[in-house]
mmCIF file of C-alpha atoms in Angstrom:
data_model
loop_
_atom_site.group_PDB
_atom_site.id
_atom_site.type_symbol
_atom_site.label_atom_id
_atom_site.label_comp_id
_atom_site.label_asym_id
_atom_site.label_seq_id
_atom_site.Cartn_x
_atom_site.Cartn_y
_atom_site.Cartn_z
ATOM 1 C CA MET M 1 124.713 77.738 93.075
ATOM 2 C CA GLY M 2 121.807 79.087 91.027
ATOM 3 C CA PHE M 3 119.306 78.915 93.857
ATOM 4 C CA ILE M 4 121.719 80.541 96.313
ATOM 5 C CA SER M 5 122.252 83.401 93.838
ATOM 6 C CA LEU M 6 118.494 83.696 93.478
ATOM 7 C CA VAL M 7 117.852 83.914 97.229
ATOM 8 C CA VAL M 8 120.604 86.509 97.666
ATOM 9 C CA ALA M 9 119.145 88.436 94.699
ATOM 10 C CA GLY M 10 115.727 88.409 96.368
ATOM 11 C CA PHE M 11 117.147 89.807 99.588
ATOM 12 C CA CYS M 12 119.104 92.419 97.611
ATOM 13 C CA GLU M 13 115.717 93.506 96.283
ATOM 14 C CA LEU M 14 114.644 93.990 99.902
ATOM 15 C CA GLY M 15 117.780 96.091 100.440
ATOM 16 C CA PHE M 16 116.831 98.157 97.401
ATOM 17 C CA VAL M 17 113.348 98.832 98.773
ATOM 18 C CA VAL M 18 114.602 99.753 102.249
ATOM 19 C CA LEU M 19 117.265 102.089 100.842
ATOM 20 C CA LEU M 20 114.745 103.595 98.436
ATOM 21 C CA LYS M 21 112.462 104.447 101.355
ATOM 22 C CA LYS M 22 115.396 105.887 103.316
ATOM 23 C CA SER M 23 116.291 108.071 100.311
ATOM 24 C CA LYS M 24 112.992 109.951 100.821
ATOM 25 C CA GLY M 25 112.244 110.139 97.115
ATOM 26 C CA PHE M 26 115.944 110.481 96.219
ATOM 27 C CA ARG M 27 116.266 113.662 98.273
ATOM 28 C CA LEU M 28 118.983 111.901 100.277
ATOM 29 C CA LYS M 29 121.276 111.141 97.376
ATOM 30 C CA SER M 30 123.582 108.693 99.182
ATOM 31 C CA TYR M 31 120.671 106.360 99.964
ATOM 32 C CA GLY M 32 119.345 106.791 96.433
ATOM 33 C CA ILE M 33 122.688 105.868 94.893
ATOM 34 C CA LEU M 34 123.070 102.898 97.239
ATOM 35 C CA SER M 35 119.566 101.722 96.317
ATOM 36 C CA MET M 36 120.493 101.704 92.625
ATOM 37 C CA ILE M 37 123.727 99.810 93.312
ATOM 38 C CA VAL M 38 121.917 97.182 95.377
ATOM 39 C CA MET M 39 119.222 96.800 92.700
ATOM 40 C CA GLY M 40 121.959 96.352 90.096
ATOM 41 C CA MET M 41 123.462 93.600 92.247
ATOM 42 C CA SER M 42 120.038 92.011 92.552
ATOM 43 C CA LEU M 43 119.513 91.976 88.789
ATOM 44 C CA TYR M 44 123.020 90.636 88.207
ATOM 45 C CA LEU M 45 122.447 87.777 90.649
ATOM 46 C CA LEU M 46 119.061 87.080 89.045
ATOM 47 C CA SER M 47 120.815 86.770 85.681
ATOM 48 C CA ILE M 48 123.345 84.340 87.203
ATOM 49 C CA ALA M 49 120.508 82.262 88.662
ATOM 50 C CA SER M 50 118.684 82.201 85.321
ATOM 51 C CA LYS M 51 121.568 80.225 83.818
ATOM 52 C CA THR M 52 120.449 77.150 85.767
ATOM 53 C CA ILE M 53 116.833 77.945 86.692
ATOM 54 C CA PRO M 54 114.136 78.616 84.057
ATOM 55 C CA ILE M 55 113.677 82.388 83.809
ATOM 56 C CA GLY M 56 109.939 82.333 84.575
ATOM 57 C CA THR M 57 110.542 80.336 87.732
ATOM 58 C CA ALA M 58 113.576 82.423 88.709
ATOM 59 C CA TYR M 59 111.728 85.700 88.198
ATOM 60 C CA ALA M 60 108.676 84.552 90.154
ATOM 61 C CA ILE M 61 110.821 83.362 93.070
ATOM 62 C CA TRP M 62 112.904 86.568 92.984
ATOM 63 C CA ALA M 63 109.812 88.762 92.983
ATOM 64 C CA GLY M 64 108.158 86.643 95.674
ATOM 65 C CA ILE M 65 111.149 86.854 97.993
ATOM 66 C CA GLY M 66 111.463 90.598 97.439
ATOM 67 C CA ALA M 67 107.754 91.283 97.848
ATOM 68 C CA SER M 68 107.174 89.150 100.929
ATOM 69 C CA ALA M 69 110.383 90.311 102.623
ATOM 70 C CA SER M 70 109.476 93.947 101.881
ATOM 71 C CA VAL M 71 106.004 93.566 103.363
ATOM 72 C CA LEU M 72 107.348 91.844 106.482
ATOM 73 C CA TRP M 73 110.120 94.449 106.855
ATOM 74 C CA GLY M 74 107.565 97.234 106.536
ATOM 75 C CA MET M 75 105.365 95.692 109.207
ATOM 76 C CA ILE M 76 108.268 95.113 111.617
ATOM 77 C CA PHE M 77 110.428 98.201 111.092
ATOM 78 C CA PHE M 78 108.265 100.850 109.409
ATOM 79 C CA GLY M 79 105.091 100.412 111.444
ATOM 80 C CA GLU M 80 102.948 99.333 108.504
ATOM 81 C CA SER M 81 99.637 97.622 109.256
ATOM 82 C CA ARG M 82 99.731 94.016 110.433
ATOM 83 C CA SER M 83 96.293 92.904 109.379
ATOM 84 C CA PHE M 84 95.366 89.247 109.379
ATOM 85 C CA LYS M 85 94.568 89.417 105.656
ATOM 86 C CA LYS M 86 97.979 90.891 104.843
ATOM 87 C CA ILE M 87 99.717 88.115 106.772
ATOM 88 C CA ILE M 88 97.619 85.460 104.994
ATOM 89 C CA PHE M 89 98.488 86.829 101.555
ATOM 90 C CA VAL M 90 102.204 87.107 102.349
ATOM 91 C CA THR M 91 102.027 83.500 103.544
ATOM 92 C CA LEU M 92 100.481 82.542 100.196
ATOM 93 C CA ILE M 93 103.360 84.246 98.369
ATOM 94 C CA ILE M 94 105.860 82.291 100.466
ATOM 95 C CA ILE M 95 103.984 79.037 99.800
ATOM 96 C CA GLY M 96 104.091 79.841 96.077
ATOM 97 C CA VAL M 97 107.842 80.479 96.194
ATOM 98 C CA VAL M 98 108.438 77.187 98.011
ATOM 99 C CA GLY M 99 106.182 75.388 95.531
ATOM 100 C CA LEU M 100 108.079 76.803 92.567
ATOM 101 C CA LYS M 101 111.379 75.760 94.120
ATOM 102 C CA LEU M 102 110.099 72.234 94.736
ATOM 103 C CA THR M 103 108.812 71.857 91.172
ATOM 104 C CA SER M 104 111.797 73.381 89.338
ATOM 105 C CA HIS M 105 114.206 70.963 87.634
#
């Protein structure tokens, strides 16, 4: 259950980032408010996950999921650059997340 909460928390972080961008610097209040709600959900789920996963591992996985998903989302949906180097480094983040999962417990 802890790892499922952690993965959902990581993708909630992606939701936070997407909504934050859509809020245009909180000028569009509804997106800004939704971004804060989704981030609150993300932190809550991270706290649930940290009951069964060491906090350092949980935080690193959470941040890795959020960061890599945000970069990929930006490249696919927001037209951000798709350089070879960027893809390599996102791949390294994903490898690190998988490695942490495999070595936890």
